[in-house]
PDB file of C-alpha atoms in Angstrom:
ATOM      1  CA  MET A  21     272.352 134.944  77.114  1.00 89.00           C
ATOM      2  CA  ASP A  22     275.017 136.873  78.926  1.00 91.00           C
ATOM      3  CA  PHE A  23     274.615 140.461  79.978  1.00 93.00           C
ATOM      4  CA  ARG A  24     277.896 141.682  81.392  1.00 92.00           C
ATOM      5  CA  SER A  25     278.285 139.466  84.522  1.00 92.00           C
ATOM      6  CA  GLU A  26     274.752 138.240  84.496  1.00 93.00           C
ATOM      7  CA  ARG A  27     273.464 135.082  82.681  1.00 87.00           C
ATOM      8  CA  ALA A  28     269.725 134.932  82.033  1.00 91.00           C
ATOM      9  CA  ILE A  29     267.136 132.862  80.256  1.00 86.00           C
ATOM     10  CA  VAL A  30     265.567 134.929  77.537  1.00 90.00           C
ATOM     11  CA  ILE A  31     262.109 134.111  76.251  1.00 87.00           C
ATOM     12  CA  GLU A  32     260.459 135.645  73.152  1.00 86.00           C
ATOM     13  CA  ARG A  33     257.210 137.158  74.222  1.00 90.00           C
ATOM     14  CA  PHE A  34     254.013 135.968  72.247  1.00 91.00           C
ATOM     15  CA  ASP A  35     252.154 139.214  72.884  1.00 93.00           C
ATOM     16  CA  ARG A  36     254.677 141.559  71.053  1.00 94.00           C
ATOM     17  CA  ALA A  37     255.261 141.921  67.309  1.00 92.00           C
ATOM     18  CA  ARG A  38     257.733 143.799  65.245  1.00 92.00           C
ATOM     19  CA  ASP A  39     256.664 145.622  62.103  1.00 94.00           C
ATOM     20  CA  ASP A  40     258.747 146.089  58.995  1.00 95.00           C
ATOM     21  CA  ALA A  41     260.287 149.219  60.418  1.00 96.00           C
ATOM     22  CA  GLY A  42     261.444 147.251  63.417  1.00 94.00           C
ATOM     23  CA  HIS A  43     259.083 148.868  65.909  1.00 96.00           C
ATOM     24  CA  VAL A  44     257.696 146.690  68.663  1.00 94.00           C
ATOM     25  CA  HIS A  45     253.920 146.690  69.014  1.00 94.00           C
ATOM     26  CA  ARG A  46     251.850 145.229  71.876  1.00 94.00           C
ATOM     27  CA  LEU A  47     249.276 142.522  70.906  1.00 95.00           C
ATOM     28  CA  HIS A  48     246.139 142.509  72.957  1.00 95.00           C
ATOM     29  CA  GLN A  49     246.060 139.385  75.231  1.00 95.00           C
ATOM     30  CA  GLU A  50     244.016 138.520  78.262  1.00 96.00           C
ATOM     31  CA  ASP A  51     244.611 135.532  80.483  1.00 97.00           C
ATOM     32  CA  LEU A  52     241.573 133.360  80.932  1.00 97.00           C
ATOM     33  CA  CYS A  53     240.711 134.655  84.465  1.00 97.00           C
ATOM     34  CA  GLN A  54     240.628 138.149  82.914  1.00 96.00           C
ATOM     35  CA  ALA A  55     238.517 136.813  79.970  1.00 96.00           C
ATOM     36  CA  LEU A  56     236.063 135.172  82.289  1.00 97.00           C
ATOM     37  CA  ARG A  57     236.017 137.977  84.879  1.00 97.00           C
ATOM     38  CA  ILE A  58     237.039 135.508  87.581  1.00 97.00           C
ATOM     39  CA  ARG A  59     239.463 136.506  90.329  1.00 96.00           C
ATOM     40  CA  GLU A  60     240.471 133.012  91.459  1.00 97.00           C
ATOM     41  CA  LYS A  61     242.872 131.108  89.184  1.00 96.00           C
ATOM     42  CA  TYR A  62     242.819 127.461  90.765  1.00 96.00           C
ATOM     43  CA  GLU A  63     239.619 125.519  90.043  1.00 97.00           C
ATOM     44  CA  ASP A  64     239.314 124.052  93.618  1.00 94.00           C
ATOM     45  CA  THR A  65     239.183 127.533  95.075  1.00 95.00           C
ATOM     46  CA  GLY A  66     236.641 128.912  92.604  1.00 96.00           C
ATOM     47  CA  GLY A  67     238.682 129.275  89.490  1.00 97.00           C
ATOM     48  CA  PRO A  68     237.499 128.197  86.094  1.00 97.00           C
ATOM     49  CA  SER A  69     237.231 124.624  85.107  1.00 97.00           C
ATOM     50  CA  ALA A  70     238.320 123.157  81.846  1.00 97.00           C
ATOM     51  CA  ALA A  71     234.698 122.974  80.717  1.00 98.00           C
ATOM     52  CA  ARG A  72     234.042 126.679  81.497  1.00 97.00           C
ATOM     53  CA  ILE A  73     237.278 127.668  79.552  1.00 98.00           C
ATOM     54  CA  VAL A  74     236.204 125.562  76.439  1.00 98.00           C
ATOM     55  CA  ALA A  75     232.839 127.137  76.546  1.00 98.00           C
ATOM     56  CA  LEU A  76     234.413 130.595  76.511  1.00 97.00           C
ATOM     57  CA  LEU A  77     236.720 129.571  73.532  1.00 97.00           C
ATOM     58  CA  ARG A  78     233.712 128.313  71.597  1.00 97.00           C
ATOM     59  CA  ASP A  79     231.455 131.259  72.464  1.00 97.00           C
ATOM     60  CA  SER A  80     233.938 133.938  71.590  1.00 96.00           C
ATOM     61  CA  ALA A  81     235.318 132.400  68.334  1.00 96.00           C
ATOM     62  CA  ALA A  82     234.455 134.229  65.121  1.00 95.00           C
ATOM     63  CA  THR A  83     234.115 131.028  63.063  1.00 96.00           C
ATOM     64  CA  ALA A  84     233.490 127.376  63.654  1.00 96.00           C
ATOM     65  CA  ALA A  85     237.054 126.650  62.446  1.00 97.00           C
ATOM     66  CA  ASP A  86     238.457 129.081  65.168  1.00 96.00           C
ATOM     67  CA  ALA A  87     236.341 127.396  67.739  1.00 97.00           C
ATOM     68  CA  ARG A  88     237.636 124.030  66.836  1.00 97.00           C
ATOM     69  CA  ARG A  89     241.208 125.132  66.640  1.00 97.00           C
ATOM     70  CA  ASN A  90     241.122 126.894  70.019  1.00 97.00           C
ATOM     71  CA  THR A  91     239.454 123.896  71.636  1.00 97.00           C
ATOM     72  CA  GLU A  92     241.979 121.529  70.285  1.00 96.00           C
ATOM     73  CA  ALA A  93     244.885 123.849  71.372  1.00 97.00           C
ATOM     74  CA  PHE A  94     243.540 124.074  74.799  1.00 97.00           C
ATOM     75  CA  LEU A  95     242.977 120.355  75.043  1.00 97.00           C
ATOM     76  CA  ASP A  96     246.588 119.781  73.908  1.00 96.00           C
ATOM     77  CA  GLY A  97     247.760 121.996  76.667  1.00 96.00           C
ATOM     78  CA  LEU A  98     245.519 120.263  79.169  1.00 97.00           C
ATOM     79  CA  VAL A  99     246.813 116.919  78.234  1.00 97.00           C
ATOM     80  CA  PHE A 100     250.478 118.077  78.239  1.00 96.00           C
ATOM     81  CA  THR A 101     250.349 119.619  81.563  1.00 95.00           C
ATOM     82  CA  THR A 102     248.639 116.611  83.041  1.00 95.00           C
ATOM     83  CA  VAL A 103     251.017 114.130  81.432  1.00 95.00           C
ATOM     84  CA  THR A 104     253.922 116.046  82.748  1.00 94.00           C
ATOM     85  CA  ALA A 105     252.367 116.835  86.127  1.00 93.00           C
ATOM     86  CA  SER A 106     252.588 120.515  85.834  1.00 91.00           C
ATOM     87  CA  PRO A 107     251.172 121.754  89.116  1.00 88.00           C
ATOM     88  CA  ASP A 108     250.854 125.401  88.102  1.00 89.00           C
ATOM     89  CA  ALA A 109     248.708 125.147  84.909  1.00 93.00           C
ATOM     90  CA  HIS A 110     245.844 127.463  86.212  1.00 96.00           C
ATOM     91  CA  ALA A 111     243.541 129.756  84.271  1.00 96.00           C
ATOM     92  CA  ARG A 112     246.053 132.663  84.579  1.00 96.00           C
ATOM     93  CA  ASN A 113     248.562 130.526  82.691  1.00 95.00           C
ATOM     94  CA  TYR A 114     246.393 130.254  79.629  1.00 97.00           C
ATOM     95  CA  ALA A 115     245.527 133.302  77.581  1.00 97.00           C
ATOM     96  CA  VAL A 116     243.823 134.545  74.443  1.00 97.00           C
ATOM     97  CA  LEU A 117     245.111 136.877  71.794  1.00 96.00           C
ATOM     98  CA  LEU A 118     242.455 139.398  70.501  1.00 95.00           C
ATOM     99  CA  ASP A 119     242.786 140.620  66.930  1.00 92.00           C
ATOM    100  CA  GLY A 120     239.742 142.571  66.113  1.00 89.00           C
ATOM    101  CA  ASP A 121     236.877 140.039  66.136  1.00 89.00           C
ATOM    102  CA  ARG A 122     239.207 137.025  66.112  1.00 94.00           C
ATOM    103  CA  VAL A 123     240.097 135.313  69.345  1.00 95.00           C
ATOM    104  CA  HIS A 124     242.991 132.808  69.391  1.00 96.00           C
ATOM    105  CA  LEU A 125     244.355 130.791  72.213  1.00 97.00           C
ATOM    106  CA  ALA A 126     247.857 132.009  72.906  1.00 96.00           C
ATOM    107  CA  PRO A 127     250.872 129.650  72.973  1.00 94.00           C
ATOM    108  CA  LEU A 128     251.416 127.874  76.249  1.00 92.00           C
ATOM    109  CA  TYR A 129     253.542 129.606  78.750  1.00 90.00           C
ATOM    110  CA  ASP A 130     254.946 129.315  82.199  1.00 88.00           C
ATOM    111  CA  VAL A 131     254.748 125.516  81.929  1.00 89.00           C
ATOM    112  CA  ALA A 132     256.897 123.422  84.212  1.00 88.00           C
ATOM    113  CA  THR A 133     256.773 119.831  85.203  1.00 91.00           C
ATOM    114  CA  GLY A 134     256.779 119.038  88.862  1.00 89.00           C
ATOM    115  CA  LEU A 135     258.164 115.474  88.298  1.00 91.00           C
ATOM    116  CA  ALA A 136     261.723 116.509  88.986  1.00 88.00           C
ATOM    117  CA  TYR A 137     260.834 118.214  92.249  1.00 82.00           C
ATOM    118  CA  SER A 138     258.046 115.895  93.723  1.00 67.00           C
ATOM    119  CA  ILE A 139     258.681 115.054  97.278  1.00 57.00           C
ATOM    120  CA  GLY A 140     255.782 112.663  97.637  1.00 54.00           C
ATOM    121  CA  THR A 141     253.370 115.067  99.420  1.00 53.00           C
ATOM    122  CA  ARG A 142     249.729 115.380  98.494  1.00 52.00           C
ATOM    123  CA  ALA A 143     250.287 118.987  97.541  1.00 50.00           C
ATOM    124  CA  SER A 144     253.042 118.006  95.106  1.00 62.00           C
ATOM    125  CA  ARG A 145     250.587 115.612  93.218  1.00 77.00           C
ATOM    126  CA  ARG A 146     247.768 118.102  92.840  1.00 87.00           C
ATOM    127  CA  LEU A 147     246.901 119.845  89.506  1.00 92.00           C
ATOM    128  CA  SER A 148     245.474 123.287  89.239  1.00 94.00           C
ATOM    129  CA  MET A 149     242.703 122.020  86.984  1.00 96.00           C
ATOM    130  CA  SER A 150     240.770 118.747  87.387  1.00 97.00           C
ATOM    131  CA  ILE A 151     240.527 116.078  84.744  1.00 97.00           C
ATOM    132  CA  GLY A 152     237.043 114.677  84.956  1.00 97.00           C
ATOM    133  CA  GLY A 153     236.842 115.912  88.630  1.00 96.00           C
ATOM    134  CA  VAL A 154     240.196 114.335  89.667  1.00 96.00           C
ATOM    135  CA  PHE A 155     243.031 116.775  90.865  1.00 95.00           C
ATOM    136  CA  ASP A 156     245.653 114.202  91.946  1.00 93.00           C
ATOM    137  CA  TRP A 157     247.613 113.502  88.835  1.00 91.00           C
ATOM    138  CA  GLU A 158     248.559 110.092  89.980  1.00 90.00           C
ATOM    139  CA  ALA A 159     244.914 109.089  90.182  1.00 93.00           C
ATOM    140  CA  ILE A 160     243.928 110.234  86.757  1.00 95.00           C
ATOM    141  CA  ASP A 161     243.055 107.261  84.519  1.00 96.00           C
ATOM    142  CA  ALA A 162     241.222 106.599  81.268  1.00 97.00           C
ATOM    143  CA  GLU A 163     237.878 106.880  83.006  1.00 98.00           C
ATOM    144  CA  ALA A 164     238.733 110.394  84.195  1.00 98.00           C
ATOM    145  CA  TRP A 165     239.741 111.333  80.687  1.00 98.00           C
ATOM    146  CA  ARG A 166     236.405 109.953  79.374  1.00 98.00           C
ATOM    147  CA  ARG A 167     234.526 112.197  81.832  1.00 98.00           C
ATOM    148  CA  CYS A 168     236.661 115.061  80.746  1.00 98.00           C
ATOM    149  CA  ALA A 169     235.852 114.454  77.124  1.00 98.00           C
ATOM    150  CA  ALA A 170     232.107 114.346  77.905  1.00 97.00           C
ATOM    151  CA  GLU A 171     232.423 117.613  80.046  1.00 97.00           C
ATOM    152  CA  LEU A 172     234.181 119.368  77.152  1.00 96.00           C
ATOM    153  CA  GLY A 173     231.831 118.025  74.423  1.00 96.00           C
ATOM    154  CA  VAL A 174     234.709 116.503  72.456  1.00 96.00           C
ATOM    155  CA  ASP A 175     235.192 112.991  70.943  1.00 96.00           C
ATOM    156  CA  GLU A 176     236.315 110.572  73.753  1.00 96.00           C
ATOM    157  CA  SER A 177     238.527 108.376  71.392  1.00 97.00           C
ATOM    158  CA  ALA A 178     240.361 111.490  70.186  1.00 94.00           C
ATOM    159  CA  VAL A 179     241.137 112.657  73.710  1.00 97.00           C
ATOM    160  CA  LEU A 180     242.438 109.232  74.642  1.00 98.00           C
ATOM    161  CA  ASP A 181     244.572 109.140  71.491  1.00 97.00           C
ATOM    162  CA  ARG A 182     245.964 112.507  72.456  1.00 97.00           C
ATOM    163  CA  VAL A 183     246.841 111.303  75.934  1.00 97.00           C
ATOM    164  CA  HIS A 184     248.466 108.038  74.704  1.00 97.00           C
ATOM    165  CA  ARG A 185     250.425 109.881  72.041  1.00 96.00           C
ATOM    166  CA  MET A 186     251.723 112.601  74.313  1.00 96.00           C
ATOM    167  CA  THR A 187     252.523 110.080  77.013  1.00 95.00           C
ATOM    168  CA  ALA A 188     254.550 108.130  74.551  1.00 95.00           C
ATOM    169  CA  ASP A 189     256.358 111.147  73.106  1.00 96.00           C
ATOM    170  CA  ALA A 190     257.027 113.155  76.297  1.00 95.00           C
ATOM    171  CA  PRO A 191     260.269 111.374  77.428  1.00 95.00           C
ATOM    172  CA  ALA A 192     261.955 111.737  73.964  1.00 96.00           C
ATOM    173  CA  ALA A 193     260.937 115.388  73.839  1.00 96.00           C
ATOM    174  CA  PHE A 194     262.279 116.201  77.265  1.00 96.00           C
ATOM    175  CA  THR A 195     265.533 114.307  76.554  1.00 97.00           C
ATOM    176  CA  ALA A 196     265.963 116.305  73.350  1.00 97.00           C
ATOM    177  CA  ALA A 197     265.396 119.536  75.153  1.00 95.00           C
ATOM    178  CA  LEU A 198     267.858 118.623  77.911  1.00 96.00           C
ATOM    179  CA  ASP A 199     270.418 117.687  75.262  1.00 96.00           C
ATOM    180  CA  ASP A 200     270.165 121.204  73.844  1.00 95.00           C
ATOM    181  CA  VAL A 201     271.254 122.872  77.170  1.00 91.00           C
ATOM    182  CA  GLU A 202     274.888 123.378  77.953  1.00 90.00           C
ATOM    183  CA  ASP A 203     275.583 121.638  81.173  1.00 94.00           C
ATOM    184  CA  TRP A 204     278.259 123.963  82.413  1.00 90.00           C
ATOM    185  CA  ASP A 205     277.653 123.459  86.096  1.00 93.00           C
ATOM    186  CA  GLY A 206     276.053 119.980  86.165  1.00 94.00           C
ATOM    187  CA  SER A 207     272.490 121.194  86.834  1.00 93.00           C
ATOM    188  CA  VAL A 208     271.262 119.706  83.657  1.00 94.00           C
ATOM    189  CA  THR A 209     272.550 116.263  84.587  1.00 96.00           C
ATOM    190  CA  ASP A 210     270.909 116.702  88.020  1.00 94.00           C
ATOM    191  CA  VAL A 211     267.527 117.502  86.547  1.00 94.00           C
ATOM    192  CA  ARG A 212     267.949 114.748  84.011  1.00 95.00           C
ATOM    193  CA  THR A 213     268.650 112.237  86.736  1.00 95.00           C
ATOM    194  CA  ARG A 214     265.470 113.204  88.637  1.00 92.00           C
ATOM    195  CA  LEU A 215     263.120 114.000  85.791  1.00 94.00           C
ATOM    196  CA  LEU A 216     263.515 111.269  83.099  1.00 95.00           C
ATOM    197  CA  PRO A 217     262.913 108.212  85.345  1.00 93.00           C
ATOM    198  CA  ALA A 218     259.817 109.831  86.852  1.00 90.00           C
ATOM    199  CA  LEU A 219     258.563 110.757  83.315  1.00 92.00           C
ATOM    200  CA  GLU A 220     259.189 107.191  82.052  1.00 91.00           C
ATOM    201  CA  ASN A 221     257.234 105.824  85.011  1.00 88.00           C
ATOM    202  CA  ARG A 222     254.476 108.408  84.222  1.00 83.00           C
TER     203      ARG A 222
END
């Protein structure tokens, strides 16, 4: 959107809601470091692991159905950020929305692939949360996902199916998203040139 001389990306907040009168209300949300009372956000420096997060989501759910939905939503986020090599998908970039006794995983936010910006260093290949003990996204294989499934207490075949499906769908999804952005200065073409081949290789 344009605001006088400034152009900005505007993102609708998931932790605000409008009532029938048009008044904006804050929805109670906590990132997962807050929810777990952990200061560190990166797993390898003391932040929460995927298994610890899933345990929280299950323990805090009001119903078995909520526990299942929250676990599946988190797993989808974990798969997506791994498939797309998102280097900043740490525990502060996941949150829960609290509504009375109900706890729901918030929509994903602050998600960005590193594939368009990778310069080949070890740091550029490192994820914030390990998959089956592996942090280097280039080294994550089916065996790492099997270990992850065991750690999370979820069905191994369902996890592998999610990984295969998201890996297959990601290039077309990113292409469609890029097609939606007006390329007024050539930056979309630049990102497309760097990102899509890396994503296809991924």
